[in-house]
Short mmCIF file of C-alpha atoms in Angstrom, two decimals:
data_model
loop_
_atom_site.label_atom_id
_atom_site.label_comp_id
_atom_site.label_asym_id
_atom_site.label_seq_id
_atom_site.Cartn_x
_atom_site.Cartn_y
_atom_site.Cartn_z
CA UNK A 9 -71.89 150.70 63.89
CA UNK A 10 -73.14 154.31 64.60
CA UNK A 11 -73.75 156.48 61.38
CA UNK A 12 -71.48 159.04 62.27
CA UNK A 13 -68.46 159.05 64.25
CA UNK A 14 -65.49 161.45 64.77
CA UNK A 15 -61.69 161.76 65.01
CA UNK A 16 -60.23 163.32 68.19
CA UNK A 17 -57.01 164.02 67.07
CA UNK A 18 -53.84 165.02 69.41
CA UNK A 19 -51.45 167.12 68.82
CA UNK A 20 -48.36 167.72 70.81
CA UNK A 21 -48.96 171.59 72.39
CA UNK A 22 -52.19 171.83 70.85
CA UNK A 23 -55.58 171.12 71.76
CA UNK A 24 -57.69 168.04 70.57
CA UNK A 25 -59.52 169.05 67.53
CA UNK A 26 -62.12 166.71 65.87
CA UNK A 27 -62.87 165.65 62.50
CA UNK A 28 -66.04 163.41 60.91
CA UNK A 29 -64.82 159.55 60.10
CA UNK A 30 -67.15 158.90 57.56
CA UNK A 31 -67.02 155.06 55.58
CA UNK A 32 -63.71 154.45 53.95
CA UNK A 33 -59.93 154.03 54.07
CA UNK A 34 -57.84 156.99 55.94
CA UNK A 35 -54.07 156.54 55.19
CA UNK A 36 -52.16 157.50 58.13
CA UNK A 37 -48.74 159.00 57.68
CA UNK A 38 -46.00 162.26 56.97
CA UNK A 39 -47.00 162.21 53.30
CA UNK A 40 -48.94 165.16 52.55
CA UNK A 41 -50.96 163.08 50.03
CA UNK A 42 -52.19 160.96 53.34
CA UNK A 43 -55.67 161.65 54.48
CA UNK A 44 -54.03 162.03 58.04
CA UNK A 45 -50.83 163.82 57.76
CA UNK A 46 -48.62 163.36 60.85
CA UNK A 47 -45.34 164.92 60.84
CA UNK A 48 -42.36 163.87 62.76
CA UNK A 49 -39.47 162.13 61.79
CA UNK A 50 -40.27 158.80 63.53
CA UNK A 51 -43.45 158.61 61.26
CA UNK A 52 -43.39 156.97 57.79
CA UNK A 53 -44.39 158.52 55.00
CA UNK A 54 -47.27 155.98 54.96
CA UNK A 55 -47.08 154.59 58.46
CA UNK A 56 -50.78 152.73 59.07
CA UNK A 57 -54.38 152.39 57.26
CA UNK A 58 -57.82 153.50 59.32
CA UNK A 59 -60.61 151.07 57.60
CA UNK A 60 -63.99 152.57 58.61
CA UNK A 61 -66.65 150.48 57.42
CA UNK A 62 -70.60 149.78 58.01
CA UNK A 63 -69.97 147.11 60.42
CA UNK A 64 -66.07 147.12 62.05
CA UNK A 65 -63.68 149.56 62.54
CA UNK A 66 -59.65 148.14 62.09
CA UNK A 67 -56.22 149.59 62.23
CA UNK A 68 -53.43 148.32 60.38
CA UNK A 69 -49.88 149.19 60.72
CA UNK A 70 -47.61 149.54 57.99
CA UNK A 71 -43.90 151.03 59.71
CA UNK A 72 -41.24 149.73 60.36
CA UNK A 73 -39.16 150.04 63.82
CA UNK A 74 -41.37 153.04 65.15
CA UNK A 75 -44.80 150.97 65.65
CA UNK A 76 -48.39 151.81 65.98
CA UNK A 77 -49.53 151.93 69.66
CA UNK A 78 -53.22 150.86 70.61
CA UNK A 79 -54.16 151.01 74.04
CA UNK A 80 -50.35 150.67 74.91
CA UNK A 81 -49.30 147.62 73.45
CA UNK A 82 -47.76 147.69 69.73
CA UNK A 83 -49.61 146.07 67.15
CA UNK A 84 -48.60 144.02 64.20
CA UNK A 85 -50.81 143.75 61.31
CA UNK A 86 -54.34 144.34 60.99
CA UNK A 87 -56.86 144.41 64.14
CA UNK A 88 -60.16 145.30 65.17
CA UNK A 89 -60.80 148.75 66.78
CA UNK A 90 -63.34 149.42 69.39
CA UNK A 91 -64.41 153.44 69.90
CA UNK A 92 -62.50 154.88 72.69
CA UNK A 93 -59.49 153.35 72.16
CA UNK A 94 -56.37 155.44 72.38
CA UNK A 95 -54.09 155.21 69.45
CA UNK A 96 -50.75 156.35 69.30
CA UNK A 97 -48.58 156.85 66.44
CA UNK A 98 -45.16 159.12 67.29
CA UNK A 99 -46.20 162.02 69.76
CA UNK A 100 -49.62 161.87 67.93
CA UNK A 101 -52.59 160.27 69.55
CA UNK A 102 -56.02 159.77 68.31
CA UNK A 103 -59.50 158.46 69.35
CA UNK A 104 -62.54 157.50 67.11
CA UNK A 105 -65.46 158.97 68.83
CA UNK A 106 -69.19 158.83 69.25
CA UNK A 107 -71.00 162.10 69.47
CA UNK A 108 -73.29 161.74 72.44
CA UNK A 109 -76.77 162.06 70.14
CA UNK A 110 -75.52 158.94 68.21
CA UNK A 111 -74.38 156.76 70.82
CA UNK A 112 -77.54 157.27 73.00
CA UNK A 113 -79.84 155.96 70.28
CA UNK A 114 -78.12 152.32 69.74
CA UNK A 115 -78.50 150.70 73.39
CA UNK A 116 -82.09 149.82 73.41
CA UNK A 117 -81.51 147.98 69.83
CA UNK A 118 -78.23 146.01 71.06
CA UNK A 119 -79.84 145.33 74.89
CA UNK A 120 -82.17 143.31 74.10
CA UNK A 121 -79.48 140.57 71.97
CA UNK A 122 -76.70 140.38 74.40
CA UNK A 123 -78.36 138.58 77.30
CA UNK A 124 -78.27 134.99 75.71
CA UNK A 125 -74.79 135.63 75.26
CA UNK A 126 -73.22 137.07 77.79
CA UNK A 127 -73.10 133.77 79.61
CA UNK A 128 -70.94 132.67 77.32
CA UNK A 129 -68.49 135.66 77.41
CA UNK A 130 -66.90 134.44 80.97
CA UNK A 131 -66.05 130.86 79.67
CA UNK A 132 -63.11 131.14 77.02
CA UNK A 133 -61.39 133.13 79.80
CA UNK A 134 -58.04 132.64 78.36
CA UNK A 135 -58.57 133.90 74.61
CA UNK A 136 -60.07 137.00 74.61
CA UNK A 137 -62.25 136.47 71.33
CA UNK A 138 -65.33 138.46 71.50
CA UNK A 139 -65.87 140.57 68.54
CA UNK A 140 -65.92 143.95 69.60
CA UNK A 141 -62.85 142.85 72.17
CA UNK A 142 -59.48 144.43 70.91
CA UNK A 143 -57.73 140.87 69.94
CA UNK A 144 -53.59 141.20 71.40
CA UNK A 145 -50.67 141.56 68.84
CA UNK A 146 -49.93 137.75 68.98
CA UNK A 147 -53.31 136.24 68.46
CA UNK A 148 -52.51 137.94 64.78
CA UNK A 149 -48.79 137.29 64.57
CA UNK A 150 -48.80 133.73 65.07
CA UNK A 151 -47.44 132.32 62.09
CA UNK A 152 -48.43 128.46 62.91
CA UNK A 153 -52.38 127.89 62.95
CA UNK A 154 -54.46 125.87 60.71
CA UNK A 155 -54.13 127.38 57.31
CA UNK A 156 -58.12 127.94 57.16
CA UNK A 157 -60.36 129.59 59.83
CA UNK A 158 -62.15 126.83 61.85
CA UNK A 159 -65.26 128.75 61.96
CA UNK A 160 -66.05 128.30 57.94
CA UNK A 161 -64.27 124.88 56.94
CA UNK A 162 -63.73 124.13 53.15
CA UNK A 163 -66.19 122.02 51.16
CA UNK A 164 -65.48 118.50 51.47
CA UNK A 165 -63.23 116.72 48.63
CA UNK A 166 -66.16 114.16 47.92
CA UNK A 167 -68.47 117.21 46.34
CA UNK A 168 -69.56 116.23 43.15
CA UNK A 169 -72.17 118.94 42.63
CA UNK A 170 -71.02 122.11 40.42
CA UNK A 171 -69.72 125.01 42.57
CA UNK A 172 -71.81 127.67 43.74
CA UNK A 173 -70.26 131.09 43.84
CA UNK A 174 -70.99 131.74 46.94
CA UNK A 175 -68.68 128.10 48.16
CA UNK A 176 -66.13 129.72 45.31
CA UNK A 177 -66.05 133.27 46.84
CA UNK A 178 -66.01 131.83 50.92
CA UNK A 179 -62.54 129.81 49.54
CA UNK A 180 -60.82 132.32 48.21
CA UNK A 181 -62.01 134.64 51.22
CA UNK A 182 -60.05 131.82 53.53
CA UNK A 183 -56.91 131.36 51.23
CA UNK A 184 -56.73 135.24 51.01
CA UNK A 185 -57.00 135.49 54.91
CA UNK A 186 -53.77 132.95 55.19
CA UNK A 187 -52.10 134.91 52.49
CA UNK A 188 -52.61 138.25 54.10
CA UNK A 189 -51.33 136.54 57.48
CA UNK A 190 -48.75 135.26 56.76
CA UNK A 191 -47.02 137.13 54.13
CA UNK A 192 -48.23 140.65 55.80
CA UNK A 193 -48.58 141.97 51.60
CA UNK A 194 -49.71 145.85 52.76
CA UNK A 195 -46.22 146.34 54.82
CA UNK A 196 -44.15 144.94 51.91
CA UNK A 197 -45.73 147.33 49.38
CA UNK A 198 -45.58 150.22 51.85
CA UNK A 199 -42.02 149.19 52.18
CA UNK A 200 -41.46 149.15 48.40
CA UNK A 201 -40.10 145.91 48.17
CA UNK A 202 -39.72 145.22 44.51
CA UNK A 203 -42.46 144.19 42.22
CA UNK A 204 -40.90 140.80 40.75
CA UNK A 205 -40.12 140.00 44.17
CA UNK A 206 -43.36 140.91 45.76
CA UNK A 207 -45.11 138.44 43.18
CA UNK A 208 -42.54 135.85 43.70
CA UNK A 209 -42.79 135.47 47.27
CA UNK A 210 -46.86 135.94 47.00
CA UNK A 211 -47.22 132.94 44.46
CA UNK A 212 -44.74 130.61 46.58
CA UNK A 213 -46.87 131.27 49.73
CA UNK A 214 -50.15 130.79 48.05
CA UNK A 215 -48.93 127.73 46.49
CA UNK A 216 -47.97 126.52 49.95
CA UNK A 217 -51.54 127.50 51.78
CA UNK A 218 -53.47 125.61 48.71
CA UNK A 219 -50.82 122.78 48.62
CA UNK A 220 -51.75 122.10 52.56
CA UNK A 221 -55.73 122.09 51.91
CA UNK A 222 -56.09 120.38 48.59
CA UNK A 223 -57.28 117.73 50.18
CA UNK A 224 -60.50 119.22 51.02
CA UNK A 225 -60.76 121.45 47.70
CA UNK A 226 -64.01 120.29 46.13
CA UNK A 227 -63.51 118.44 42.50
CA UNK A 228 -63.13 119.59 39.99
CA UNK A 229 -61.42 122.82 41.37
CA UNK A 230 -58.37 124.28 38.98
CA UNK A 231 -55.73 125.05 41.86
CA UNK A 232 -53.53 127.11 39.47
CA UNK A 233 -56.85 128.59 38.58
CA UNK A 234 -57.64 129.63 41.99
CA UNK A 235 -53.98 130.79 42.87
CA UNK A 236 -54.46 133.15 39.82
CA UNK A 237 -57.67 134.42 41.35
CA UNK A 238 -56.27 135.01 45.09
CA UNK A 239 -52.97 136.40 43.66
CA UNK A 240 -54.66 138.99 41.69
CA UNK A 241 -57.11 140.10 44.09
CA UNK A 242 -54.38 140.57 46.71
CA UNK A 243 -51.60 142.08 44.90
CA UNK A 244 -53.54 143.41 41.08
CA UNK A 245 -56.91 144.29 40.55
CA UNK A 246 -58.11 141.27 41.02
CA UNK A 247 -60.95 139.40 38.82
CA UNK A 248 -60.12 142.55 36.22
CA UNK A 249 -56.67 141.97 35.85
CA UNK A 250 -57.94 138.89 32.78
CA UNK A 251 -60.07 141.99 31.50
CA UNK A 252 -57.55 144.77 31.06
CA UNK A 253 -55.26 141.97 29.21
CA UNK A 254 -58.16 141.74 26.75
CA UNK A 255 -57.54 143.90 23.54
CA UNK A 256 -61.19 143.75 22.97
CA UNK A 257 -62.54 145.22 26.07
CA UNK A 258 -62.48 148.97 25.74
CA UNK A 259 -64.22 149.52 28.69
CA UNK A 260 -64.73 147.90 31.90
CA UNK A 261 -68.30 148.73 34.69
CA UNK A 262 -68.12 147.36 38.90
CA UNK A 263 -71.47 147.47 39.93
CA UNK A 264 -70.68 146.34 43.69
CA UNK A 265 -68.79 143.29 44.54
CA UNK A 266 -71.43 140.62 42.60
CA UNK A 267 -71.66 142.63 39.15
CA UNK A 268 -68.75 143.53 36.71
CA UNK A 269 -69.55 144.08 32.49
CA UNK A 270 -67.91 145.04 29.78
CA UNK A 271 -68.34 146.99 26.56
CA UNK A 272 -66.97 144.98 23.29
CA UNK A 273 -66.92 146.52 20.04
CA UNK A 274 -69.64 149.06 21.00
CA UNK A 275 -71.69 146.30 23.10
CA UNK A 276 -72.46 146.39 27.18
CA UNK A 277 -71.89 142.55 28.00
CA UNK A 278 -72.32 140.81 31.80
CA UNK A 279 -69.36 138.59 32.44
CA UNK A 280 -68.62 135.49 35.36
CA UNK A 281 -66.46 138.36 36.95
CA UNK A 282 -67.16 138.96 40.67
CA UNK A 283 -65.66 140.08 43.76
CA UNK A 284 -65.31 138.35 47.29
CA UNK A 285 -67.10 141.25 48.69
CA UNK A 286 -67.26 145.33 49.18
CA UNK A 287 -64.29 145.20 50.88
CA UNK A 288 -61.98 143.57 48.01
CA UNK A 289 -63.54 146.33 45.69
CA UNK A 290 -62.76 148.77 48.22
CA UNK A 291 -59.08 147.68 48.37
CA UNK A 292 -58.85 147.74 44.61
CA UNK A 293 -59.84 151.55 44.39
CA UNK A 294 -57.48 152.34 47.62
CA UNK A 295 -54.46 150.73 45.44
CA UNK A 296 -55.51 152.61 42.10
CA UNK A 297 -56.27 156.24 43.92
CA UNK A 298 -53.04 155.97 46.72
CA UNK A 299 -50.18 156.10 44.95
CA UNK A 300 -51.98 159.16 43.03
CA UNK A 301 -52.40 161.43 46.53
CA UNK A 302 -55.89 161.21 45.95
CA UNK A 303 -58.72 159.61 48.67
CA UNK A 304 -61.98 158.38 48.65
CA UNK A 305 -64.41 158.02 51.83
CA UNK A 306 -67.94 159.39 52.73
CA UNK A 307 -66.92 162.61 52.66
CA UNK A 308 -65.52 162.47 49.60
CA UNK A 309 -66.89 159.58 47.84
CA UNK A 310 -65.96 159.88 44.15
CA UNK A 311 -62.66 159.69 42.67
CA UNK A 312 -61.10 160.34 39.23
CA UNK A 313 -58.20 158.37 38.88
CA UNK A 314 -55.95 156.42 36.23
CA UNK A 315 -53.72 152.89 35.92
CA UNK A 316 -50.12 153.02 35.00
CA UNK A 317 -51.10 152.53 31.47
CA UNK A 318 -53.01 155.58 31.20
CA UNK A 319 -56.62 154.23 31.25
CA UNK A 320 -59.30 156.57 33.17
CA UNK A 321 -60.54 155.19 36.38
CA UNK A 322 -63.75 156.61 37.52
CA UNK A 323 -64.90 155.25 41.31
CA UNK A 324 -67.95 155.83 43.33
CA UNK A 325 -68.89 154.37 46.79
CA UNK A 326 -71.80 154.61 49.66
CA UNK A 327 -73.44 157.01 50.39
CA UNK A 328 -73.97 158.00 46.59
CA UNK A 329 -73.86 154.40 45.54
CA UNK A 330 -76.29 152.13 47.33
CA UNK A 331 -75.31 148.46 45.69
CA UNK A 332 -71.98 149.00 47.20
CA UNK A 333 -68.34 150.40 45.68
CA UNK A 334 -68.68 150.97 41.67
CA UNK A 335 -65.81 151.43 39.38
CA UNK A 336 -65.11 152.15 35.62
CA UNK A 337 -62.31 151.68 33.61
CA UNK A 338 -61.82 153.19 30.52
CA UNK A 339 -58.98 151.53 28.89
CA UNK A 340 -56.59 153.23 26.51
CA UNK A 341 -55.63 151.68 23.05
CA UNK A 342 -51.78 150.16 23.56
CA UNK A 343 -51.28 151.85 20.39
CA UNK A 344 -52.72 155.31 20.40
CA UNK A 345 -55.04 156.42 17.68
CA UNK A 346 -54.05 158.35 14.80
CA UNK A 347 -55.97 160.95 12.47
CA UNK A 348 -55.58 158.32 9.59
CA UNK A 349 -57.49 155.88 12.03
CA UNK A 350 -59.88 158.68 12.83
CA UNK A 351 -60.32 159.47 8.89
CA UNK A 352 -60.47 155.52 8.59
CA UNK A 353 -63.45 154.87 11.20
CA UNK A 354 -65.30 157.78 9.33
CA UNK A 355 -64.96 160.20 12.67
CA UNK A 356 -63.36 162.85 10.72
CA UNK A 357 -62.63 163.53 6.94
CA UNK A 358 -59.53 164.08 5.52
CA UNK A 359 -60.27 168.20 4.78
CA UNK A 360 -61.18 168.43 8.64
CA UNK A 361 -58.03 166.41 9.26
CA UNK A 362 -56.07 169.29 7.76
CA UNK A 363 -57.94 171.95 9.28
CA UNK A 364 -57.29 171.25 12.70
CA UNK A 365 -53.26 170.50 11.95
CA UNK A 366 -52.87 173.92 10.33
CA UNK A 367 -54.96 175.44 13.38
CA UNK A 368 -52.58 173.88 15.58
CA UNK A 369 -49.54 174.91 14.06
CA UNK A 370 -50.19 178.49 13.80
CA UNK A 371 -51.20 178.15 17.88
CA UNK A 372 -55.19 179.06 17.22
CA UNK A 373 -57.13 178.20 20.54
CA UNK A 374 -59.17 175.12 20.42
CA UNK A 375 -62.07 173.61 22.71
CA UNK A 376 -62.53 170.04 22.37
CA UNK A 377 -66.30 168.92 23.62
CA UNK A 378 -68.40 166.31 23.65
CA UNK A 379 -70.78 163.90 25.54
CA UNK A 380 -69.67 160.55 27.41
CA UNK A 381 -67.91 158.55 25.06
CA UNK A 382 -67.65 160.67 22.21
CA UNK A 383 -64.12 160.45 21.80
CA UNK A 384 -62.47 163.25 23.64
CA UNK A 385 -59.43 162.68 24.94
CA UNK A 386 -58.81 160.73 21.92
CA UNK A 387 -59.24 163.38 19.16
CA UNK A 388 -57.34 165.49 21.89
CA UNK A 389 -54.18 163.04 21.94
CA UNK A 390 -54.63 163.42 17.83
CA UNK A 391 -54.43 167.11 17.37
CA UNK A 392 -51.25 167.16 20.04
CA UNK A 393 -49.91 164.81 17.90
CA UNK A 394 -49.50 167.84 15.53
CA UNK A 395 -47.75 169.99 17.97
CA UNK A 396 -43.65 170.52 16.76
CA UNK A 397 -41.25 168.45 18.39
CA UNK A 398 -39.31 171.58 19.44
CA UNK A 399 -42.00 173.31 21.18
CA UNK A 400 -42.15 173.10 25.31
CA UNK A 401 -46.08 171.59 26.32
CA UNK A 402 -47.77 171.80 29.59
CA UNK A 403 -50.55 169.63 30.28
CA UNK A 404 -52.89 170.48 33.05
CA UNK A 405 -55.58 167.68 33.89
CA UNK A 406 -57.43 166.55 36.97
CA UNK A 407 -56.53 162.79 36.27
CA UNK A 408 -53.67 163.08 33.84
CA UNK A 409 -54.50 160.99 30.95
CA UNK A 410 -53.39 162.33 27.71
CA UNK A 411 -50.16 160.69 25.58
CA UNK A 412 -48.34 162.76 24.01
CA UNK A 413 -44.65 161.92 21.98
CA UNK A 414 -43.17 164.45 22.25
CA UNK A 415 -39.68 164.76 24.37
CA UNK A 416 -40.12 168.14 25.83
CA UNK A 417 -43.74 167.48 27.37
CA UNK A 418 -44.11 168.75 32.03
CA UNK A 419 -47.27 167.09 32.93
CA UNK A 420 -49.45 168.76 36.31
CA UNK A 421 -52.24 167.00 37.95
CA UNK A 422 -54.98 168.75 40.28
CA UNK A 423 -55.10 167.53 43.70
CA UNK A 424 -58.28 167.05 46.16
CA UNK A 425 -58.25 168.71 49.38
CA UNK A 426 -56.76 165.93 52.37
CA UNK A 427 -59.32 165.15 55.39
CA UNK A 428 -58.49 168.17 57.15
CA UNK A 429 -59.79 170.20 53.76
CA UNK A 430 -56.27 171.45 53.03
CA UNK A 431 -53.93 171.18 50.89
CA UNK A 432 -56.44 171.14 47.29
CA UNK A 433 -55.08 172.47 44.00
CA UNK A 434 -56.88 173.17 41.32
CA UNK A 435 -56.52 173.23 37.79
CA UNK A 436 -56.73 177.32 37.58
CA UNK A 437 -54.26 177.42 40.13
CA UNK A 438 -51.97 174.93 37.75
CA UNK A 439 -52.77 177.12 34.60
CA UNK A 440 -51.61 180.28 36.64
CA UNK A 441 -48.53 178.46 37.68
CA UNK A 442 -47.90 177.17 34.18
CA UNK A 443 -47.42 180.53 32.92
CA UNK A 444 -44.54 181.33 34.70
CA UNK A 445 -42.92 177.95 33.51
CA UNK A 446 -41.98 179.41 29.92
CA UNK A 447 -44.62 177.44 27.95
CA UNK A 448 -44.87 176.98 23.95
CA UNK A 449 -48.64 175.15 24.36
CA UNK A 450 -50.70 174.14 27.35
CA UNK A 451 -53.01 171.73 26.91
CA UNK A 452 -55.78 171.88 29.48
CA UNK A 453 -57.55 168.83 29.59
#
C-alpha cells in the first residue's frame, strides 16, 4: 500500500477537488461531525465507513434503502477497495487515488513476486478471489458458509498443550469474523437499534457460531469465557470492558494491540489483557471518539475524548506512535471526590479548604494547574462543588469531563476541524459565545 494516497471527490456542478487519505477511519455521511460530509437527503447521517490502513483499503456501508455504489453494483457490508474504483454514494462520487510519484515507485518491488502466481489467477475462474480483486455483494452476503474461514481452521479438540495467545487471539479473530457476518453489528448501531436489544441478539448469535464449532475448541477452553471476550470486543471496548468494572483500577495504558497495564493504588502493573490486533484497537477508539464528532487518522492522529461515565480518553496512533494504536483511560471515581476526602488524603488542609470556598463564593478568579496526574480536574470538580445552587454555570472544555450537581449547569465542548479543515471550534470561540448566554460562572476547563 502506497504511503500516500488521495481523495478525488465529486461534487454535483463542481469540479473534482482532492484531499490526502492518510491511515485511519473516514466516516462517510450528512452529519457535519463526519469526516466526509455529504449532503443530500438520500444520504444518512452516517451512511458508510472508509478504513484506510497499511495494507488494505475497505468500504463499508451502513444505510439503509439508498445504498453505497462501487463500481456500479450496490454493496452490502464490508469489502475490499482497490484504487481507482468509482464510488458512489447519492449524486456524490469519489475515487482513492495514487499521485503519479507514488505509484511509479512500487512496480519494480511487486514485479518481481507476481510471476509464480499469476498462473494460478486463471484457474478459480468462477470465484473471483484474488486479494486485491473487488469481491461481489453476495460472496459477503451469504448467510450459509462454514461458520470458520477454511483458510485458518481451529485447533483440534484433542490439544492437550496450554494455549498460546497467538491460537487464543486467531479464534476469536474467526468467531468475530462470523459474528460480524452474520449479524452485520456496524449497520444496527448506525441504525440505533436499542442497546438491550443489540446485546441480546449479539450473545444469541455468538452462542450459536461457538455452539456449531465446539467440537474443535481446544480443551480446556471456557466457551462462556470466550463469548464474553468476542462480545465485548465487538460491541464494548473489548478486553477493557473487565478493567473499567474494576474499582481499583484508576487508570488504564494500550500500548498497541499486544500490551495493556494498569495503575492500582499508585502502581503501573502489566496485565493478560490483549487485543486481536491494530485493527480491534482501532475500532475501539472509532466507537469512543464517533459519537463525540471528533476523528482520528494520519492527519490528525491524536484524540482527546471521554466514555459515558465521564472518564478521559486520551488516543494516539501511527505515524506518532510506532508500536501501533495507544490509548489511555483515566477513569473517574463513581462517587466523586469531596474536599473532606481531599482534607482526608492529606492533599489539602482544612484552612485551605475554606479559603478556596470563600474565594468561590464571592466569584474571585481562580487558575487551577498542575502536572500529569496531579489532581486537576479533581480539585476542579471540588471547588464547583461550592458554587450556589441558584447560580447559572457554563463549562467550556475540549473533552468535557467535569461533574458538577448542580441543576442549572449548559455544558460546551470544542470541536476539531472535519477532513476538509472546516468546521473547528475552539474553546475562545465558546468563551466568546458564552458571554452572551447570561452566565453566573464559567468554568473553563
Amino acid at each position: 500500500m502506497p504511503d500516500k494516497l488521495q481523495i478525488e471527490l465529486h461534487k454535483p456542478g463542481q469540479p473534482p477537488k482532492l484531499y490526502p487519505a492518510n491511515l485511519g477511519i473516514y466516516t462517510i455521511g450528512s452529519d457535519d461531525d463526519c469526516k466526509i460530509v455529504l449532503q443530500h437527503s438520500t444520504i444518512e447521517s452516517r451512511h458508510a465507513i472508509l478504513i484506510v490502513q497499511d495494507d488494505s483499503i475497505s468500504i463499508e456501508d451502513l444505510s439503509g434503502p439508498a445504498g453505497t455504489i462501487v463500481d456500479g453494483s450496490r454493496i452490502k457490508g464490508r469489502i475490499p477497495l482497490r484504487p481507482d474504483q468509482r464510488v458512489d454514494i447519492g449524486p456524490y462520487a469519489f475515487y482513492l487515488r495514487i499521485p503519479p510519484q507514488v505509484f511509479q515507485a512500487p512496480p519494480p518491488v511487486h514485479v518481481a513476486q507476481p510471476p509464480p502466481a499469476a498462473p494460478q489467477i486463471p484457474a478459480p475462474a468462477p470465484a473471483p478471489e484474488s486479494p486485491p480483486a473487488f469481491v461481489p455483494p453476495r460472496a459477503t452476503i451469504a448467510p450459509t458458509p462454514a461458520p470458520l474461514a477454511p483458510q485458518q481452521p481451529l485447533p483440534a479438540a484433542n490439544i492437550s498443550a496450554p494455549l498460546t495467545i497467538q491460537q487464543r487471539r486467531m479464534i476469536k479473530q474467526q468467531i468475530h469474523r462470523q459474528l460480524v457476518e452474520r449479524l452485520d453489528i456496524k449497520r444496527m448501531t448506525a441504525s440505533r437499534v436499542d442497546k438491550d436489544e443489540l446485546r441480546d441478539r449479539a450473545l444469541k448469535t455468538l452462542r450459536g457460531i461457538v455452539g456449531e464449532i465446539s467440537a474443535k475448541l481446544p480443551v480446556g477452553l471456557n466457551p462462556e469465557a470466550l463469548i464474553k471476550e468476542v462480545y465485548d470486543e465487538a460491541i464494548g471496548l473489548g478486553p477493557l470492558e473487565d478493567l473499567l468494572e474494576d474499582p481499583d483500577v484508576t487508570e488504564i495504558m494500550v500500548n498497541g494491540p499486544n500490551q495493556v497495564y494498569v495503575e492500582k493504588k499508585g502502581k503501573i502493573l502489566a496485565t493478560d489483557k490483549s487485543f486481536m490486533d491494530d485493527s480491534s484497537v482501532l475500532a475501539i477508539i472509532e466507537r469512543i471518539v464517533a459519537p463525540l464528532g471528533r476523528r482520528i487518522d494520519e492527519s490528525q492522529p491524536y484524540v482527546d475524548a471521554r466514555l459515558s461515565d465521564g472518564s478521559r480518553v486520551n488516543a494516539i496512533i501511527h505515524p506518532l506512535s510506532l508500536i501501533g494504536p495507544c490509548l489511555t483511560i483515566r477513569k473517574f471515581s463513581k462517587v466523586p471526590f469531596t474536599d473532606r476526602d481531599l482534607i482526608r488524603f492529606g492533599t489539602i488542609t482544612p484552612s485551605i479548604a475554606e479559603f478556596t470556598q470563600v474565594c468561590v463564593l464571592f466569584r474571585k478568579n481562580i487558575v487551577v494547574s498542575g502536572g500529569t496526574g496531579s489532581g486537576k480536574t479533581t480539585l476542579l470538580n471540588v471547588l464547583s462543588s461550592y458554587l450556589p445552587e441558584t447560580d447559572r454555570i457554563i463549562t467550556i472544555e475540549d473533552a468535557a469531563e467535569l461533574r458538577l450537581n448542580q441543576s442549572h449547569v449548559v455544558r460546551l465542548e470544542a470541536r476539531p476541524p472535519n477532513i476538509e479543515g472546516k468546521g473547528a471550534i475552539a474553546i475562545r470561540d465558546l468563551v466568546r459565545n458564552a458571554l452572551r448566554m447570561r452566565p453566573d460562572r464559567i468554568v473553563v476547563g
